[in-house]
mmCIF file of C-alpha atoms in Angstrom:
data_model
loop_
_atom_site.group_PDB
_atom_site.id
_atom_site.type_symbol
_atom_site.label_atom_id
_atom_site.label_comp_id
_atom_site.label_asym_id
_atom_site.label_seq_id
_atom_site.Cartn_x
_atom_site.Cartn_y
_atom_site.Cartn_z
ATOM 1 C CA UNK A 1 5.795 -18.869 8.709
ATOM 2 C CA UNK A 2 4.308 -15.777 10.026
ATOM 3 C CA UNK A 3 0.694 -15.145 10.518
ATOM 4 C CA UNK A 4 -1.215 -11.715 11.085
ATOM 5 C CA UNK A 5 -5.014 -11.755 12.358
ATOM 6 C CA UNK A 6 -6.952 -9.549 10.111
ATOM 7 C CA UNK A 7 -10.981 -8.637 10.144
ATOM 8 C CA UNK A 8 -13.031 -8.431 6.998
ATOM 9 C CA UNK A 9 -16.211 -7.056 7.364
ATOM 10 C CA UNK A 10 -17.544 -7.095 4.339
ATOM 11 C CA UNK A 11 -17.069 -8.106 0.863
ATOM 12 C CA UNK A 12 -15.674 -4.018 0.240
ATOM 13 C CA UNK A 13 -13.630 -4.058 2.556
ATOM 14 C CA UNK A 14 -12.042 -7.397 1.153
ATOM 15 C CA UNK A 15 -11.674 -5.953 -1.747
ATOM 16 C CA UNK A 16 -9.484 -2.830 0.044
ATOM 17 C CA UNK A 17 -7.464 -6.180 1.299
ATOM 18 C CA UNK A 18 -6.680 -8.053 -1.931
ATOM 19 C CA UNK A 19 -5.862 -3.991 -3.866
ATOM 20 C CA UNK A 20 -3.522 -4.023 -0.823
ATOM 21 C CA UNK A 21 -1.699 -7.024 -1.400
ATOM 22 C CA UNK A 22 -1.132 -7.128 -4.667
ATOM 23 C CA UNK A 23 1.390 -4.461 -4.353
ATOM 24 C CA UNK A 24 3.569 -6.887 -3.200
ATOM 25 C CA UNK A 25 3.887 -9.788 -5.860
ATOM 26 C CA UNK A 26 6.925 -11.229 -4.723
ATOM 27 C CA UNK A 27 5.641 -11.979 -0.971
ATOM 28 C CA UNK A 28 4.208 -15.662 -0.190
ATOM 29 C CA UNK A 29 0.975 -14.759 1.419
ATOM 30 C CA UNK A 30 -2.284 -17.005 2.012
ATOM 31 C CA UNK A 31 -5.451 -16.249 3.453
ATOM 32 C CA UNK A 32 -6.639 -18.687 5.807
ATOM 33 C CA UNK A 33 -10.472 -18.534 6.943
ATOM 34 C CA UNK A 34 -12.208 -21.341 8.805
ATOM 35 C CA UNK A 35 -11.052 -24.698 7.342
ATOM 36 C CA UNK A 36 -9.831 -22.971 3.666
ATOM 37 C CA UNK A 37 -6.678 -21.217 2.748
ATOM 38 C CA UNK A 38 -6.571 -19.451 -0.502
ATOM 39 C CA UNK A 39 -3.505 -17.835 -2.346
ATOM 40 C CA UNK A 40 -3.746 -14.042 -0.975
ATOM 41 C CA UNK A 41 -2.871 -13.042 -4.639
ATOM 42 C CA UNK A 42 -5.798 -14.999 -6.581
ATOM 43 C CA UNK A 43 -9.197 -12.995 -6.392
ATOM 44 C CA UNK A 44 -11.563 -15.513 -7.018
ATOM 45 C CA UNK A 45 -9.571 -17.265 -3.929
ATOM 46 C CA UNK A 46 -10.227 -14.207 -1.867
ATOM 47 C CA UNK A 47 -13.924 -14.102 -2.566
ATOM 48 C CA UNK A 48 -14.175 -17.365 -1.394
ATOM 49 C CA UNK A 49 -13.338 -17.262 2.081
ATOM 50 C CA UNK A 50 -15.930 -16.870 4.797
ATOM 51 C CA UNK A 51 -15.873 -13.525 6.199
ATOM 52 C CA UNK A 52 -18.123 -14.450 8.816
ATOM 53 C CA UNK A 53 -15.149 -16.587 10.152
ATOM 54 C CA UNK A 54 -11.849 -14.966 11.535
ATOM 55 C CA UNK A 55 -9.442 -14.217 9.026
ATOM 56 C CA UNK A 56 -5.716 -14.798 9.274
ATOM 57 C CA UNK A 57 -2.844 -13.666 6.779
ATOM 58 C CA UNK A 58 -0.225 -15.803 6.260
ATOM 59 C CA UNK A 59 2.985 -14.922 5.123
ATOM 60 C CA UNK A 60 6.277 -17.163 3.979
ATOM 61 C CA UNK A 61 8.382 -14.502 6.156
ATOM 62 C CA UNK A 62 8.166 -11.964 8.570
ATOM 63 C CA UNK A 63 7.026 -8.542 7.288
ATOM 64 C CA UNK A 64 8.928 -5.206 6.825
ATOM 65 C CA UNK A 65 7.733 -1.791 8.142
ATOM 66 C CA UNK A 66 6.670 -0.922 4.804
ATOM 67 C CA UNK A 67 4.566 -3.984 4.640
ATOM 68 C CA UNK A 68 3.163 -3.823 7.843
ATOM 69 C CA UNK A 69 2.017 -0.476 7.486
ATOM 70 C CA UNK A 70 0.048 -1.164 4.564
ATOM 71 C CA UNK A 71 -2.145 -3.839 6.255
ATOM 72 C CA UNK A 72 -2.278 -2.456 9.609
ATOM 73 C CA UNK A 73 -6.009 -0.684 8.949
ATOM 74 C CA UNK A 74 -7.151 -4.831 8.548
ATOM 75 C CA UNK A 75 -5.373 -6.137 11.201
ATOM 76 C CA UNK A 76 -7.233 -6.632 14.488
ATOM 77 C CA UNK A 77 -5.372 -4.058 16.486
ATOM 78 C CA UNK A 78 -6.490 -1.472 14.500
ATOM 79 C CA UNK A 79 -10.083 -2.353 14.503
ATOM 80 C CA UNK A 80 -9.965 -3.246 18.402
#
């Protein structure tokens, strides 16, 4: 497992995060928030989580480049 700290700011900006992801259908990914993981891939799972509560991406492997540039405007680096 591989995990990624993201912020979400708002529900737009989640939004931005789930458009993201689905261009990768064939990764494992959940979204863990608080005491609830959700299925990255299932929107109503996605608008579920607490965004008031650090967010964390959870993949099945470790990312690629490609993949890594994609989310790196939500991970916390980039917001820092």
């Amino acid at each position: 497992m591989f995990s990624m700290p993201i912020t979400v700011n708002n529900k737009n900006k989640l939004i931005e995060v789930f458009e993201t992801l689905s261009h990768f259908p064939n990764k494992i990914m959940m979204i863990k928030s608080g005491d609830y993981t959700v299925d990255a891939h299932s929107l109503m799972g996605v608008f579920a989580i607490d965004i008031t509560k650090p967010c964390e991406l959870i993949l099945e492997t470790e990312p690629d480049s490609i993949f890594k540039k994609a989310v790196s405007e939500f991970t916390l680096q980039h917001a820092l």
